[in-house]
Tab-separated table of C-alpha atoms (C1' of nucleotides) in Angstrom:
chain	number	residue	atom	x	y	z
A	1	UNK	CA	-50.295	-114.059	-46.721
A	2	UNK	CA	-48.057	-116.136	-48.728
A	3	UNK	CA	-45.126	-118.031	-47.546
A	4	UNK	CA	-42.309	-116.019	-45.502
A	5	UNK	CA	-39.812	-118.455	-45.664
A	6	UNK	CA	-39.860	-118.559	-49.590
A	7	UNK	CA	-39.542	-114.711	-49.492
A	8	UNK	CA	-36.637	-114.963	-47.880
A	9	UNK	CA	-34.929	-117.592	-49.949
A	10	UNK	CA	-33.743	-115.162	-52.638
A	11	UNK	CA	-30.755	-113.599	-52.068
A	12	UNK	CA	-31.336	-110.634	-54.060
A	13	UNK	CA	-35.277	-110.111	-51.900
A	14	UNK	CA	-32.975	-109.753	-48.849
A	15	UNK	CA	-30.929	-107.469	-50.381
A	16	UNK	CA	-33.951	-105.663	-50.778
A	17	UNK	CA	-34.906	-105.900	-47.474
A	18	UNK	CA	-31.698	-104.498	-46.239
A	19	UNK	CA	-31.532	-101.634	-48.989
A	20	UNK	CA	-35.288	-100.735	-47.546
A	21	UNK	CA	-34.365	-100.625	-44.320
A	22	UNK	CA	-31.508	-98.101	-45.038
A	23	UNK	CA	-34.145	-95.691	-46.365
A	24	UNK	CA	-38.074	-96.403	-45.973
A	25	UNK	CA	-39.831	-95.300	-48.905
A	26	UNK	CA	-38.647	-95.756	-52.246
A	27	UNK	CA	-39.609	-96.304	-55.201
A	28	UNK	CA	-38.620	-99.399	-57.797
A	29	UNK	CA	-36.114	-96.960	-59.039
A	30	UNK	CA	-34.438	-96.038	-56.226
A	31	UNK	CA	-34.081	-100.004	-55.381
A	32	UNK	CA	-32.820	-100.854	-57.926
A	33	UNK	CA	-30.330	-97.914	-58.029
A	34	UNK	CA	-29.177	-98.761	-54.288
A	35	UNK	CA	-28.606	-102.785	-55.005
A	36	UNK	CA	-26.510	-101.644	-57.868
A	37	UNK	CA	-24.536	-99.253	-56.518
A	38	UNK	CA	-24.413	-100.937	-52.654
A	39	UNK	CA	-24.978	-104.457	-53.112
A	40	UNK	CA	-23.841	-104.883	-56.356
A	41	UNK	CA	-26.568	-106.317	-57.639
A	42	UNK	CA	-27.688	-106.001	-61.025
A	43	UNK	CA	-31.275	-107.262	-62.090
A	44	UNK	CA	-33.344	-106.099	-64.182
A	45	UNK	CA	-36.186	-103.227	-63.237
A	46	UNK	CA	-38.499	-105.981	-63.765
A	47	UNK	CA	-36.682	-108.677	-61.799
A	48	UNK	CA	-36.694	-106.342	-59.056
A	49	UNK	CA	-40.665	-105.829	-59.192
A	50	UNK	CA	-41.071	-109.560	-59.354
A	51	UNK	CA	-38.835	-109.935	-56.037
A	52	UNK	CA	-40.813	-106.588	-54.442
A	53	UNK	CA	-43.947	-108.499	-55.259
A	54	UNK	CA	-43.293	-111.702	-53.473
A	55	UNK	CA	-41.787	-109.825	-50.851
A	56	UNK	CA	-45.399	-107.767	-50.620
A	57	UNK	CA	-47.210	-110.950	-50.492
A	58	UNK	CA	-45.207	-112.032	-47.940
A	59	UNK	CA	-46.227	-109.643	-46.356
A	60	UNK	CA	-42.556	-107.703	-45.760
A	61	UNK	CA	-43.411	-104.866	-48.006
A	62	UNK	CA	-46.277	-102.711	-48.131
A	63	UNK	CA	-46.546	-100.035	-50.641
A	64	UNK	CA	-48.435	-97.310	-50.942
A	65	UNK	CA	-49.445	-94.684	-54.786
A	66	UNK	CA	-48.764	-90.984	-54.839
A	67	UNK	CA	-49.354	-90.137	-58.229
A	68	UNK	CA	-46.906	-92.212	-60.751
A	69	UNK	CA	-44.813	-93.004	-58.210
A	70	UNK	CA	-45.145	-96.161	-55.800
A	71	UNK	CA	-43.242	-96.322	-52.571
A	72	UNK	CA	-42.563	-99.312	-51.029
A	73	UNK	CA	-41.920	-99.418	-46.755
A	74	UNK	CA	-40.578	-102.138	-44.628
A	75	UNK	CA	-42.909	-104.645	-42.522
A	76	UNK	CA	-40.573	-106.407	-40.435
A	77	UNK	CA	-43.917	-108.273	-38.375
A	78	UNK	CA	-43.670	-111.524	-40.464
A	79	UNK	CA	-40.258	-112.050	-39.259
A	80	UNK	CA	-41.217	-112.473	-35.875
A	81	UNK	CA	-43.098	-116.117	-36.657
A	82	UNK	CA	-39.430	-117.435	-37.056
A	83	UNK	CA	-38.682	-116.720	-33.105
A	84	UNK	CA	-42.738	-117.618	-32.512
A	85	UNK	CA	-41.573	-120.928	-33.994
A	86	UNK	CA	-38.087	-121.898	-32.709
A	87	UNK	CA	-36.766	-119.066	-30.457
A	88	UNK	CA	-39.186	-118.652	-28.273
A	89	UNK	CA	-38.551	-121.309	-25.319
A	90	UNK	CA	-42.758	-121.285	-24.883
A	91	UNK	CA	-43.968	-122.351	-29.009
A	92	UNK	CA	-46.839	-122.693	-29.884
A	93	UNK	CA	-45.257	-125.387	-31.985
A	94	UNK	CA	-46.073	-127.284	-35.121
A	95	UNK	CA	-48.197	-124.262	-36.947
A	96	UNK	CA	-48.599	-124.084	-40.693
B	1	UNK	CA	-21.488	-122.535	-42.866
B	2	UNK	CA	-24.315	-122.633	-45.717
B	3	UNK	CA	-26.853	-120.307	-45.919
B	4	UNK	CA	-29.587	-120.775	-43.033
B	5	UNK	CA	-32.756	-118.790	-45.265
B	6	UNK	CA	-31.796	-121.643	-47.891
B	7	UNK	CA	-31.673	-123.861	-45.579
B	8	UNK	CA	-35.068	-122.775	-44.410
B	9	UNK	CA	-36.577	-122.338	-47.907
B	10	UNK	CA	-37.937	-126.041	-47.804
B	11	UNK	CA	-41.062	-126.706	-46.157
B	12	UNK	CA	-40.303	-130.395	-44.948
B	13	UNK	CA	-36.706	-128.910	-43.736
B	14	UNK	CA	-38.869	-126.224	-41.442
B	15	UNK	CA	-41.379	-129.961	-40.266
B	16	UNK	CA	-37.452	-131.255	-39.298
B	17	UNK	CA	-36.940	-128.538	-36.902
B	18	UNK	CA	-40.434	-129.117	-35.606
B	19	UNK	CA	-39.835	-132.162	-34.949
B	20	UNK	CA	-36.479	-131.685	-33.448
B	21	UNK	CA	-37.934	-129.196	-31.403
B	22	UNK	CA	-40.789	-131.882	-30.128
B	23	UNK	CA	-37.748	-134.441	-28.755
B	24	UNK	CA	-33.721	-133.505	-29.193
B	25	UNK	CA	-31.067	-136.401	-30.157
B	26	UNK	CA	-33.406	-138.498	-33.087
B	27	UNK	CA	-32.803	-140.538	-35.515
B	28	UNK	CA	-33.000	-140.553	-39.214
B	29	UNK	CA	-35.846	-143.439	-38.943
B	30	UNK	CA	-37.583	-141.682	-35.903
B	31	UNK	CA	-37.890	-138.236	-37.804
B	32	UNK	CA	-39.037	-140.253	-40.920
B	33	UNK	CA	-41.864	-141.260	-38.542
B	34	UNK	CA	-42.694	-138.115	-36.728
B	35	UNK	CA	-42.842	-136.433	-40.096
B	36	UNK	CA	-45.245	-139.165	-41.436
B	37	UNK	CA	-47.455	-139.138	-38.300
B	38	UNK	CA	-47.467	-135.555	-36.598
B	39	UNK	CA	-46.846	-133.249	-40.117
B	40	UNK	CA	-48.379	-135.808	-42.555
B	41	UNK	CA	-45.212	-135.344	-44.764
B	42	UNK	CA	-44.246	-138.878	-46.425
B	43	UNK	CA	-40.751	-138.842	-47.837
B	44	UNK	CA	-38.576	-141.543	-48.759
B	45	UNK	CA	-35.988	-142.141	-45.705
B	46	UNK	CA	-33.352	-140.445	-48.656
B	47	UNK	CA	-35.243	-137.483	-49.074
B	48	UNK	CA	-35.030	-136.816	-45.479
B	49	UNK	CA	-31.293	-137.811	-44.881
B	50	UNK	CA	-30.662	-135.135	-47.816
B	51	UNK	CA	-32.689	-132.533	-45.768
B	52	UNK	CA	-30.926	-133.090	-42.408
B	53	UNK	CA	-27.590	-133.127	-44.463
B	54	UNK	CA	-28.675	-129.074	-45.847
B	55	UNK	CA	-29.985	-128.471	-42.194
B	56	UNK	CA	-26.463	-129.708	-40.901
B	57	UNK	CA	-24.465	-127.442	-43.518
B	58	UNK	CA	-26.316	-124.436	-42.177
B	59	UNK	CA	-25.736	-125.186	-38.347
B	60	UNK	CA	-29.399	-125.265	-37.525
B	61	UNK	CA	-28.645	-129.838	-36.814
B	62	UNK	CA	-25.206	-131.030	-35.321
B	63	UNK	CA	-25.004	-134.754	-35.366
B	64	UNK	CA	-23.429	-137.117	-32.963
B	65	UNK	CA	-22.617	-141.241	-33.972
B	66	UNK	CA	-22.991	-143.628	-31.490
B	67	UNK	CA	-22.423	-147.006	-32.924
B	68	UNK	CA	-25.083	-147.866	-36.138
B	69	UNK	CA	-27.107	-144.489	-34.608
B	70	UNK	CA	-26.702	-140.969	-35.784
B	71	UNK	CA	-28.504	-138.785	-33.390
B	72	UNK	CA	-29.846	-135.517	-34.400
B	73	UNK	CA	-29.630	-132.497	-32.026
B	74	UNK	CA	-31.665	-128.855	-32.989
B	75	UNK	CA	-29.407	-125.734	-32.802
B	76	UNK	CA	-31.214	-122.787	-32.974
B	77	UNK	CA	-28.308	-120.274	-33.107
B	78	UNK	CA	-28.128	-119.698	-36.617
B	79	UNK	CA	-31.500	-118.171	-36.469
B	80	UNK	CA	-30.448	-115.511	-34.737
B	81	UNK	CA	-28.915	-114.028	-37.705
B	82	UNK	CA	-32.189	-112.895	-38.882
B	83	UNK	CA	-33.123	-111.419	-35.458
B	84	UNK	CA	-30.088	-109.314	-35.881
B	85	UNK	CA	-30.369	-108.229	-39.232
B	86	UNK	CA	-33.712	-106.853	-39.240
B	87	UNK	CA	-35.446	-107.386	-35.987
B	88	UNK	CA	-32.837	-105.414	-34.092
B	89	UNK	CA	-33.460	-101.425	-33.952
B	90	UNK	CA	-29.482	-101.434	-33.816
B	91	UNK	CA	-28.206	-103.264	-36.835
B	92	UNK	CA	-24.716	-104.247	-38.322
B	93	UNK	CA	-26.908	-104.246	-41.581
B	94	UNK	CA	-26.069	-105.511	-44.879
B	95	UNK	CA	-23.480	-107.832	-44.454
B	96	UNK	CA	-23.963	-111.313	-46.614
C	1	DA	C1'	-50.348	-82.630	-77.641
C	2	DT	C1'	-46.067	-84.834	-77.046
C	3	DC	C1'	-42.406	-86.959	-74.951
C	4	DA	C1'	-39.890	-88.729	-71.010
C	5	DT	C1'	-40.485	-91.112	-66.807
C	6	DA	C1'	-42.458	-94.668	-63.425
C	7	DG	C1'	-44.483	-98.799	-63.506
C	8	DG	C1'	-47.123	-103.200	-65.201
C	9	DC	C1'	-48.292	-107.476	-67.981
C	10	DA	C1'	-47.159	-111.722	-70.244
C	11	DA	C1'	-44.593	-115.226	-72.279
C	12	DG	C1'	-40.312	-117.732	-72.615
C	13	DT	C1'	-35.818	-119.819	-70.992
C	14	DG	C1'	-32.417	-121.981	-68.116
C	15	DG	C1'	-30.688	-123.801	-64.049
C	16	DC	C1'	-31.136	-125.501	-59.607
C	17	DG	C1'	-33.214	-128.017	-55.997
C	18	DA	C1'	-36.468	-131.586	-54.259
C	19	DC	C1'	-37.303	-136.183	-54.668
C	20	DT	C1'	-36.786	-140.976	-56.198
C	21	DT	C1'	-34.480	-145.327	-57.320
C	22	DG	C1'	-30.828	-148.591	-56.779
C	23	DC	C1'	-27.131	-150.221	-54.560
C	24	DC	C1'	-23.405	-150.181	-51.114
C	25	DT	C1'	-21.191	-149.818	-46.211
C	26	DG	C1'	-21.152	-150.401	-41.352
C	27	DT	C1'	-22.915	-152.139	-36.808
C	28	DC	C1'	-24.978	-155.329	-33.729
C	29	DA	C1'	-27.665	-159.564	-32.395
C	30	DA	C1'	-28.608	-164.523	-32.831
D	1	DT	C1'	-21.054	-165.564	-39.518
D	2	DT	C1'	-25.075	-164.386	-41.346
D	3	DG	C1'	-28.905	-161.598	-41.491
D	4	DA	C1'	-31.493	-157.561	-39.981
D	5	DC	C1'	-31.203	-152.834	-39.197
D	6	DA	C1'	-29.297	-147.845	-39.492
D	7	DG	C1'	-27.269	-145.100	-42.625
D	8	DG	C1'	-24.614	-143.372	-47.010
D	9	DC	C1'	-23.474	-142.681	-52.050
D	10	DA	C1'	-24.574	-141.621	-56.795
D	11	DA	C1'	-27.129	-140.798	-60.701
D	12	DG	C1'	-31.362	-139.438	-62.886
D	13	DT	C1'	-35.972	-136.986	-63.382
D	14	DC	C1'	-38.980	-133.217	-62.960
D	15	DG	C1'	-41.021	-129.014	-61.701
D	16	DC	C1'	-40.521	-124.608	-60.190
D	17	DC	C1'	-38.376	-120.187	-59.726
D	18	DA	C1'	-35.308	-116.442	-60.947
D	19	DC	C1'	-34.491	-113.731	-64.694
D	20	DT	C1'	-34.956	-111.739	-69.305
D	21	DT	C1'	-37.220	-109.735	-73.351
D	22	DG	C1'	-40.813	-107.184	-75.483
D	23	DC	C1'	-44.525	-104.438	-75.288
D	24	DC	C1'	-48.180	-101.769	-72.964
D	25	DT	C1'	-50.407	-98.188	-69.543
D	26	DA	C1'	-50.351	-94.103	-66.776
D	27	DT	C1'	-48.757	-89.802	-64.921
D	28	DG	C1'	-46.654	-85.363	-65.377
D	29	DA	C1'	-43.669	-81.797	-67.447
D	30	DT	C1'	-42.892	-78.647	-71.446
DNA sequence: ATCATAGGCAAGTGGCGACTTGCCTGTCAA
DNA sequence: TTGACAGGCAAGTCGCCACTTGCCTATGAT
């Protein structure tokens, strides 16, 4: 599971985040569609498959095949290491 | 306020708020040598100064000066912002 | 079979950020 | 008042990452 924090550097990976959790499910298309037209971002289709492939890594995406289509759901569990780390008044400190 | 994933990005930057978590109101020379000692991370005293400076810009450090001594506090409200935007089953999504 | 659609692979480019080096300012002790 | 200590400023280097371009594979409709 690759780093969490670099994942979320990218402005345009939390975009994606955000545009996922709107709808659960799509497909590169659809993302890309929805940053355009709600986020006003315009990448590439292939920038956008780099960014969904860090985020998978990261564990923040999971995606599943149904034919030529590939959807793509949001994992918000990684997130929860930032409060592990500073939030929570009992850490388990100084992990990495 | 800067942006706090940024700000977070850097894996000596995340050892800082370790370290600030470990003991509140440090130096610059004492987090140079918790960050040598406890996380094994040797930067020049610069390098660090230029971290806490990014840290500062995003709210997660507020400084005070007393006399020749800048003390370093950890403020861990910025993080929230995370908790909020994805975490929470009742979001005010998609603002950046 | 053929063509459009959904996605993937690979190489290249440009800019930004992490880090260093060198020097300067300010504070306190002797 | 001079020297040690804590910190700041500025410029330069370097590597990585975001993004593009070009082409390829696979699935499904007609």
């Amino acid at each position: 599971m690759a780093d969490v924090f670099e994942a979320l550097a990218a402005h345009a990976r939390r975009a994606i985040l955000d545009v996922l959790r709107e709808r659960n499910g799509q497909t590169l298309f659809e993302i890309c569609t929805r940053l355009t037209m709600r986020h006003s971002i315009t990448l590439t289709r292939q920038a956008i498959s780099q960014h969904l492939d860090v985020l998978e890594a990261a564990g923040l995406v999971t995606t599943r095949r149904e034919g030529r289509y590939k959807f793509h759901d949001l994992d918000t569990t990684p997130l929860k290491v930032i409060v592990n780390r500073w939030l929570n008044p009992n850490p388990t400190a100084g992990e990495e």
